[in-house]
Amino acid sequence: MVEQDLVGAYFETNGFLVRQVNIATLATTKKKLNPLPVLSVINPRTTSNDLALNTRLYSADLAKIRFASVAILGWGNSSFSPASLSSDAQLTKYFKQEIDEVRMKECFSTKSEWSDAGIGESLRILVVPALPSSTERLKKLYQILEGFEVDGVLTLRSILENLLRQSQPAMSYEGREILQLLRLVKAYGLSKDPQLEIFQED
């Protein structure tokens, strides 16, 4: 799954150690959703999780994360479509279809190999394709996720922006095909670093 490679590369390039977690499947229901891929990540440069993190996470927040389980809800393992990127109504419908208590429990109930190493409590992070732009819809989604004990949410857009910013056309990323692809995209001028507008025009 491409998103899983992207998320793994994202955490690794930001200094984390990354491992795949084997998911223990819970009892099936009539409306069974397939388990999501989960990565266990650990940041050797910090000693504990910052429990004051907001639900919406950005790359700048990674330095405040020590240990986390990261579940990946992507284009390849869900009903997400490009049309959802421009429609809050479709995004809301998408999350109702793809997120339920059983699926979230499956993602975060299985311990990683690092869980018993005295590292501390693992944050539960969900990677999603996009988030609603409406403040009201976004607030409702956060309430639902918090009800399922999800600690934070990352978007694929944030992950792609960070990887593109860090990729260098002159460098070789042997063994990481996804980083090689981003390097080529950047080398051929098909993508530029995301820019922030600091000053507004009068």
PDB file of C-alpha atoms in Angstrom:
ATOM      1  CA  MET A   1       0.000   0.000   0.000  1.00  0.00           C
ATOM      2  CA  VAL A   2       1.483   3.325  -1.130  1.00  0.00           C
ATOM      3  CA  GLU A   3       0.195   5.274   1.873  1.00  0.00           C
ATOM      4  CA  GLN A   4       1.850   2.844   4.258  1.00  0.00           C
ATOM      5  CA  ASP A   5       5.199   3.369   2.495  1.00  0.00           C
ATOM      6  CA  LEU A   6       4.672   7.140   2.629  1.00  0.00           C
ATOM      7  CA  VAL A   7       3.866   7.124   6.343  1.00  0.00           C
ATOM      8  CA  GLY A   8       6.810   4.839   7.137  1.00  0.00           C
ATOM      9  CA  ALA A   9       9.176   7.055   5.136  1.00  0.00           C
ATOM     10  CA  TYR A  10       7.718  10.163   6.791  1.00  0.00           C
ATOM     11  CA  PHE A  11       8.466   8.994  10.310  1.00  0.00           C
ATOM     12  CA  GLU A  12      11.874   7.567   9.386  1.00  0.00           C
ATOM     13  CA  THR A  13      13.038  10.776   7.679  1.00  0.00           C
ATOM     14  CA  ASN A  14      11.951  12.660  10.802  1.00  0.00           C
ATOM     15  CA  GLY A  15      14.187  10.531  13.032  1.00  0.00           C
ATOM     16  CA  PHE A  16      11.794   7.790  14.216  1.00  0.00           C
ATOM     17  CA  LEU A  17      12.344   4.046  14.349  1.00  0.00           C
ATOM     18  CA  VAL A  18       9.445   2.285  12.599  1.00  0.00           C
ATOM     19  CA  ARG A  19       7.991  -1.220  12.845  1.00  0.00           C
ATOM     20  CA  GLN A  20       4.940  -2.906  11.343  1.00  0.00           C
ATOM     21  CA  VAL A  21       2.358  -4.104  13.895  1.00  0.00           C
ATOM     22  CA  ASN A  22       0.479  -7.369  13.376  1.00  0.00           C
ATOM     23  CA  ILE A  23      -3.203  -6.697  14.030  1.00  0.00           C
ATOM     24  CA  ALA A  24      -5.257  -9.100  16.152  1.00  0.00           C
ATOM     25  CA  THR A  25      -8.681  -9.396  14.502  1.00  0.00           C
ATOM     26  CA  LEU A  26     -11.624  -9.016  16.864  1.00  0.00           C
ATOM     27  CA  ALA A  27     -15.007 -10.737  16.626  1.00  0.00           C
ATOM     28  CA  THR A  28     -16.678 -10.126  13.278  1.00  0.00           C
ATOM     29  CA  THR A  29     -19.866  -8.120  12.924  1.00  0.00           C
ATOM     30  CA  LYS A  30     -22.451  -7.835  10.161  1.00  0.00           C
ATOM     31  CA  LYS A  31     -20.784  -4.674   8.938  1.00  0.00           C
ATOM     32  CA  LYS A  32     -17.163  -5.818   9.111  1.00  0.00           C
ATOM     33  CA  LEU A  33     -14.461  -3.371   8.038  1.00  0.00           C
ATOM     34  CA  ASN A  34     -11.011  -4.683   7.170  1.00  0.00           C
ATOM     35  CA  PRO A  35      -8.255  -3.939   9.706  1.00  0.00           C
ATOM     36  CA  LEU A  36      -6.087  -0.939   8.920  1.00  0.00           C
ATOM     37  CA  PRO A  37      -2.297  -1.230   8.633  1.00  0.00           C
ATOM     38  CA  VAL A  38      -0.594   0.010  11.799  1.00  0.00           C
ATOM     39  CA  LEU A  39       2.978   1.175  12.353  1.00  0.00           C
ATOM     40  CA  SER A  40       4.651   1.431  15.731  1.00  0.00           C
ATOM     41  CA  VAL A  41       6.983   4.439  15.862  1.00  0.00           C
ATOM     42  CA  ILE A  42       9.460   5.569  18.498  1.00  0.00           C
ATOM     43  CA  ASN A  43      11.425   8.807  18.682  1.00  0.00           C
ATOM     44  CA  PRO A  44      14.839   8.252  20.326  1.00  0.00           C
ATOM     45  CA  ARG A  45      15.395  12.014  20.653  1.00  0.00           C
ATOM     46  CA  THR A  46      12.668  12.649  23.227  1.00  0.00           C
ATOM     47  CA  THR A  47      11.879  10.946  26.524  1.00  0.00           C
ATOM     48  CA  SER A  48       8.078  11.188  26.762  1.00  0.00           C
ATOM     49  CA  ASN A  49       4.913  12.026  24.865  1.00  0.00           C
ATOM     50  CA  ASP A  50       3.587  15.551  25.222  1.00  0.00           C
ATOM     51  CA  LEU A  51       0.064  14.905  26.509  1.00  0.00           C
ATOM     52  CA  ALA A  52      -0.985  18.484  25.699  1.00  0.00           C
ATOM     53  CA  LEU A  53      -0.881  17.904  21.924  1.00  0.00           C
ATOM     54  CA  ASN A  54      -3.922  18.990  19.911  1.00  0.00           C
ATOM     55  CA  THR A  55      -6.012  16.402  18.081  1.00  0.00           C
ATOM     56  CA  ARG A  56      -4.891  17.824  14.730  1.00  0.00           C
ATOM     57  CA  LEU A  57      -1.196  17.048  14.356  1.00  0.00           C
ATOM     58  CA  TYR A  58       1.380  18.656  12.082  1.00  0.00           C
ATOM     59  CA  SER A  59       4.990  17.798  11.288  1.00  0.00           C
ATOM     60  CA  ALA A  60       6.177  20.330  13.870  1.00  0.00           C
ATOM     61  CA  ASP A  61       4.476  18.179  16.540  1.00  0.00           C
ATOM     62  CA  LEU A  62       6.659  15.125  15.820  1.00  0.00           C
ATOM     63  CA  ALA A  63       9.399  16.375  18.145  1.00  0.00           C
ATOM     64  CA  LYS A  64       6.872  16.094  21.009  1.00  0.00           C
ATOM     65  CA  ILE A  65       6.060  12.444  20.333  1.00  0.00           C
ATOM     66  CA  ARG A  66       8.036   9.644  21.986  1.00  0.00           C
ATOM     67  CA  PHE A  67       6.030   6.527  21.195  1.00  0.00           C
ATOM     68  CA  ALA A  68       2.921   6.022  19.030  1.00  0.00           C
ATOM     69  CA  SER A  69       0.799   3.506  17.170  1.00  0.00           C
ATOM     70  CA  VAL A  70      -0.098   4.928  13.756  1.00  0.00           C
ATOM     71  CA  ALA A  71      -3.105   3.506  11.877  1.00  0.00           C
ATOM     72  CA  ILE A  72      -3.390   4.359   8.183  1.00  0.00           C
ATOM     73  CA  LEU A  73      -6.746   5.035   6.518  1.00  0.00           C
ATOM     74  CA  GLY A  74      -5.800   5.700   2.902  1.00  0.00           C
ATOM     75  CA  TRP A  75      -7.024   5.742  -0.654  1.00  0.00           C
ATOM     76  CA  GLY A  76      -5.992   2.127  -1.184  1.00  0.00           C
ATOM     77  CA  ASN A  77      -7.853   0.537   1.746  1.00  0.00           C
ATOM     78  CA  SER A  78     -11.077   2.536   1.902  1.00  0.00           C
ATOM     79  CA  SER A  79     -13.886   4.076  -0.143  1.00  0.00           C
ATOM     80  CA  PHE A  80     -12.111   7.441  -0.472  1.00  0.00           C
ATOM     81  CA  SER A  81     -12.395   9.187  -3.845  1.00  0.00           C
ATOM     82  CA  PRO A  82     -10.858  12.371  -5.324  1.00  0.00           C
ATOM     83  CA  ALA A  83     -14.286  14.051  -5.178  1.00  0.00           C
ATOM     84  CA  SER A  84     -14.112  13.878  -1.368  1.00  0.00           C
ATOM     85  CA  LEU A  85     -11.224  16.356  -1.381  1.00  0.00           C
ATOM     86  CA  SER A  86     -13.557  19.187  -2.368  1.00  0.00           C
ATOM     87  CA  SER A  87     -16.728  18.154  -0.544  1.00  0.00           C
ATOM     88  CA  ASP A  88     -17.188  18.290   3.227  1.00  0.00           C
ATOM     89  CA  ALA A  89     -20.469  16.403   2.879  1.00  0.00           C
ATOM     90  CA  GLN A  90     -18.744  13.511   1.092  1.00  0.00           C
ATOM     91  CA  LEU A  91     -15.899  13.548   3.612  1.00  0.00           C
ATOM     92  CA  THR A  92     -18.375  13.326   6.502  1.00  0.00           C
ATOM     93  CA  LYS A  93     -20.138  10.398   4.790  1.00  0.00           C
ATOM     94  CA  TYR A  94     -16.758   8.764   4.152  1.00  0.00           C
ATOM     95  CA  PHE A  95     -15.737   8.894   7.825  1.00  0.00           C
ATOM     96  CA  LYS A  96     -19.118   7.501   8.906  1.00  0.00           C
ATOM     97  CA  GLN A  97     -18.560   4.539   6.570  1.00  0.00           C
ATOM     98  CA  GLU A  98     -14.929   3.900   7.431  1.00  0.00           C
ATOM     99  CA  ILE A  99     -14.572   4.555  11.165  1.00  0.00           C
ATOM    100  CA  ASP A 100     -16.261   2.489  13.839  1.00  0.00           C
ATOM    101  CA  GLU A 101     -15.470   1.212  17.319  1.00  0.00           C
ATOM    102  CA  VAL A 102     -14.436  -2.291  16.233  1.00  0.00           C
ATOM    103  CA  ARG A 103     -12.011  -1.021  13.594  1.00  0.00           C
ATOM    104  CA  MET A 104     -10.389   1.440  15.978  1.00  0.00           C
ATOM    105  CA  LYS A 105     -10.072  -1.209  18.694  1.00  0.00           C
ATOM    106  CA  GLU A 106      -8.408  -3.551  16.218  1.00  0.00           C
ATOM    107  CA  CYS A 107      -5.927  -0.852  15.256  1.00  0.00           C
ATOM    108  CA  PHE A 108      -4.875   0.120  18.737  1.00  0.00           C
ATOM    109  CA  SER A 109      -5.425  -2.914  20.982  1.00  0.00           C
ATOM    110  CA  THR A 110      -2.428  -4.897  19.683  1.00  0.00           C
ATOM    111  CA  LYS A 111       0.840  -4.175  21.490  1.00  0.00           C
ATOM    112  CA  SER A 112       4.009  -3.579  19.520  1.00  0.00           C
ATOM    113  CA  GLU A 113       7.378  -5.152  20.327  1.00  0.00           C
ATOM    114  CA  TRP A 114       8.317  -1.925  22.118  1.00  0.00           C
ATOM    115  CA  SER A 115       5.268  -1.811  24.393  1.00  0.00           C
ATOM    116  CA  ASP A 116       6.881  -3.690  27.284  1.00  0.00           C
ATOM    117  CA  ALA A 117      10.259  -1.952  27.059  1.00  0.00           C
ATOM    118  CA  GLY A 118       9.469   0.656  29.696  1.00  0.00           C
ATOM    119  CA  ILE A 119       8.976   3.327  27.039  1.00  0.00           C
ATOM    120  CA  GLY A 120       5.652   4.540  28.369  1.00  0.00           C
ATOM    121  CA  GLU A 121       2.122   4.909  27.053  1.00  0.00           C
ATOM    122  CA  SER A 122       1.664   4.827  23.297  1.00  0.00           C
ATOM    123  CA  LEU A 123      -0.205   7.644  21.557  1.00  0.00           C
ATOM    124  CA  ARG A 124      -2.906   6.547  19.131  1.00  0.00           C
ATOM    125  CA  ILE A 125      -2.565   8.393  15.833  1.00  0.00           C
ATOM    126  CA  LEU A 126      -4.793   8.029  12.777  1.00  0.00           C
ATOM    127  CA  VAL A 127      -3.600   9.062   9.305  1.00  0.00           C
ATOM    128  CA  VAL A 128      -6.478  10.142   7.039  1.00  0.00           C
ATOM    129  CA  PRO A 129      -6.641  11.271   3.386  1.00  0.00           C
ATOM    130  CA  ALA A 130      -8.173  14.655   4.284  1.00  0.00           C
ATOM    131  CA  LEU A 131     -10.178  16.539   6.896  1.00  0.00           C
ATOM    132  CA  PRO A 132     -13.337  18.649   6.524  1.00  0.00           C
ATOM    133  CA  SER A 133     -12.725  22.373   6.055  1.00  0.00           C
ATOM    134  CA  SER A 134     -15.888  23.302   7.952  1.00  0.00           C
ATOM    135  CA  THR A 135     -15.092  24.070  11.603  1.00  0.00           C
ATOM    136  CA  GLU A 136     -18.355  22.509  12.778  1.00  0.00           C
ATOM    137  CA  ARG A 137     -17.887  19.263  10.822  1.00  0.00           C
ATOM    138  CA  LEU A 138     -14.254  19.068  11.899  1.00  0.00           C
ATOM    139  CA  LYS A 139     -15.197  19.511  15.552  1.00  0.00           C
ATOM    140  CA  LYS A 140     -17.778  16.703  15.290  1.00  0.00           C
ATOM    141  CA  LEU A 141     -15.206  14.399  13.667  1.00  0.00           C
ATOM    142  CA  TYR A 142     -12.688  15.112  16.441  1.00  0.00           C
ATOM    143  CA  GLN A 143     -15.364  14.297  19.040  1.00  0.00           C
ATOM    144  CA  ILE A 144     -16.060  10.964  17.333  1.00  0.00           C
ATOM    145  CA  LEU A 145     -12.353  10.090  17.153  1.00  0.00           C
ATOM    146  CA  GLU A 146     -11.770  11.095  20.768  1.00  0.00           C
ATOM    147  CA  GLY A 147     -14.699   8.838  21.686  1.00  0.00           C
ATOM    148  CA  PHE A 148     -12.726   5.984  20.086  1.00  0.00           C
ATOM    149  CA  GLU A 149      -9.646   7.081  22.124  1.00  0.00           C
ATOM    150  CA  VAL A 150      -7.723   8.409  19.114  1.00  0.00           C
ATOM    151  CA  ASP A 151      -5.156  10.918  20.411  1.00  0.00           C
ATOM    152  CA  GLY A 152      -4.185  12.637  17.174  1.00  0.00           C
ATOM    153  CA  VAL A 153      -4.829  12.916  13.439  1.00  0.00           C
ATOM    154  CA  LEU A 154      -2.350  13.450  10.593  1.00  0.00           C
ATOM    155  CA  THR A 155      -3.339  14.084   6.963  1.00  0.00           C
ATOM    156  CA  LEU A 156      -1.634  12.633   3.908  1.00  0.00           C
ATOM    157  CA  ARG A 157      -1.266  16.194   2.606  1.00  0.00           C
ATOM    158  CA  SER A 158       0.901  17.147   5.601  1.00  0.00           C
ATOM    159  CA  ILE A 159       2.944  13.985   5.149  1.00  0.00           C
ATOM    160  CA  LEU A 160       3.506  14.582   1.415  1.00  0.00           C
ATOM    161  CA  GLU A 161       4.413  18.236   1.976  1.00  0.00           C
ATOM    162  CA  ASN A 162       7.003  17.270   4.578  1.00  0.00           C
ATOM    163  CA  LEU A 163       8.543  14.538   2.407  1.00  0.00           C
ATOM    164  CA  LEU A 164       8.739  16.828  -0.637  1.00  0.00           C
ATOM    165  CA  ARG A 165      10.341  19.548   1.451  1.00  0.00           C
ATOM    166  CA  GLN A 166      12.999  17.121   2.725  1.00  0.00           C
ATOM    167  CA  SER A 167      13.722  15.300  -0.548  1.00  0.00           C
ATOM    168  CA  GLN A 168      16.863  16.399  -2.357  1.00  0.00           C
ATOM    169  CA  PRO A 169      17.259  15.700  -6.121  1.00  0.00           C
ATOM    170  CA  ALA A 170      21.031  15.224  -5.694  1.00  0.00           C
ATOM    171  CA  MET A 171      20.659  12.525  -3.042  1.00  0.00           C
ATOM    172  CA  SER A 172      20.091   8.800  -3.546  1.00  0.00           C
ATOM    173  CA  TYR A 173      17.424   7.063  -1.492  1.00  0.00           C
ATOM    174  CA  GLU A 174      18.398   3.497  -2.270  1.00  0.00           C
ATOM    175  CA  GLY A 175      15.959   0.972  -0.831  1.00  0.00           C
ATOM    176  CA  ARG A 176      13.145   3.513  -0.409  1.00  0.00           C
ATOM    177  CA  GLU A 177      11.204   3.527  -3.676  1.00  0.00           C
ATOM    178  CA  ILE A 178       8.678   6.108  -2.499  1.00  0.00           C
ATOM    179  CA  LEU A 179      11.460   8.587  -1.660  1.00  0.00           C
ATOM    180  CA  GLN A 180      13.138   7.905  -5.002  1.00  0.00           C
ATOM    181  CA  LEU A 181       9.838   8.745  -6.720  1.00  0.00           C
ATOM    182  CA  LEU A 182       9.463  12.026  -4.819  1.00  0.00           C
ATOM    183  CA  ARG A 183      13.106  12.845  -5.623  1.00  0.00           C
ATOM    184  CA  LEU A 184      12.379  12.383  -9.355  1.00  0.00           C
ATOM    185  CA  VAL A 185       9.214  14.487  -9.164  1.00  0.00           C
ATOM    186  CA  LYS A 186      11.229  17.287  -7.591  1.00  0.00           C
ATOM    187  CA  ALA A 187      14.263  16.890  -9.883  1.00  0.00           C
ATOM    188  CA  TYR A 188      12.092  17.332 -12.985  1.00  0.00           C
ATOM    189  CA  GLY A 189      10.482  20.450 -11.554  1.00  0.00           C
ATOM    190  CA  LEU A 190       7.035  18.865 -11.314  1.00  0.00           C
ATOM    191  CA  SER A 191       6.698  19.947  -7.697  1.00  0.00           C
ATOM    192  CA  LYS A 192       8.085  22.810  -5.645  1.00  0.00           C
ATOM    193  CA  ASP A 193       8.471  23.162  -1.895  1.00  0.00           C
ATOM    194  CA  PRO A 194       5.244  24.377  -0.267  1.00  0.00           C
ATOM    195  CA  GLN A 195       5.621  28.076   0.449  1.00  0.00           C
ATOM    196  CA  LEU A 196       4.125  30.058   3.322  1.00  0.00           C
ATOM    197  CA  GLU A 197       2.760  33.554   2.700  1.00  0.00           C
ATOM    198  CA  ILE A 198       4.195  35.610   5.523  1.00  0.00           C
ATOM    199  CA  PHE A 199       3.306  39.070   4.263  1.00  0.00           C
ATOM    200  CA  GLN A 200      -0.069  39.995   2.796  1.00  0.00           C
ATOM    201  CA  GLU A 201      -0.332  42.537   0.034  1.00  0.00           C
ATOM    202  CA  ASP A 202      -1.819  45.910   0.995  1.00  0.00           C
TER     203      ASP A 202
END
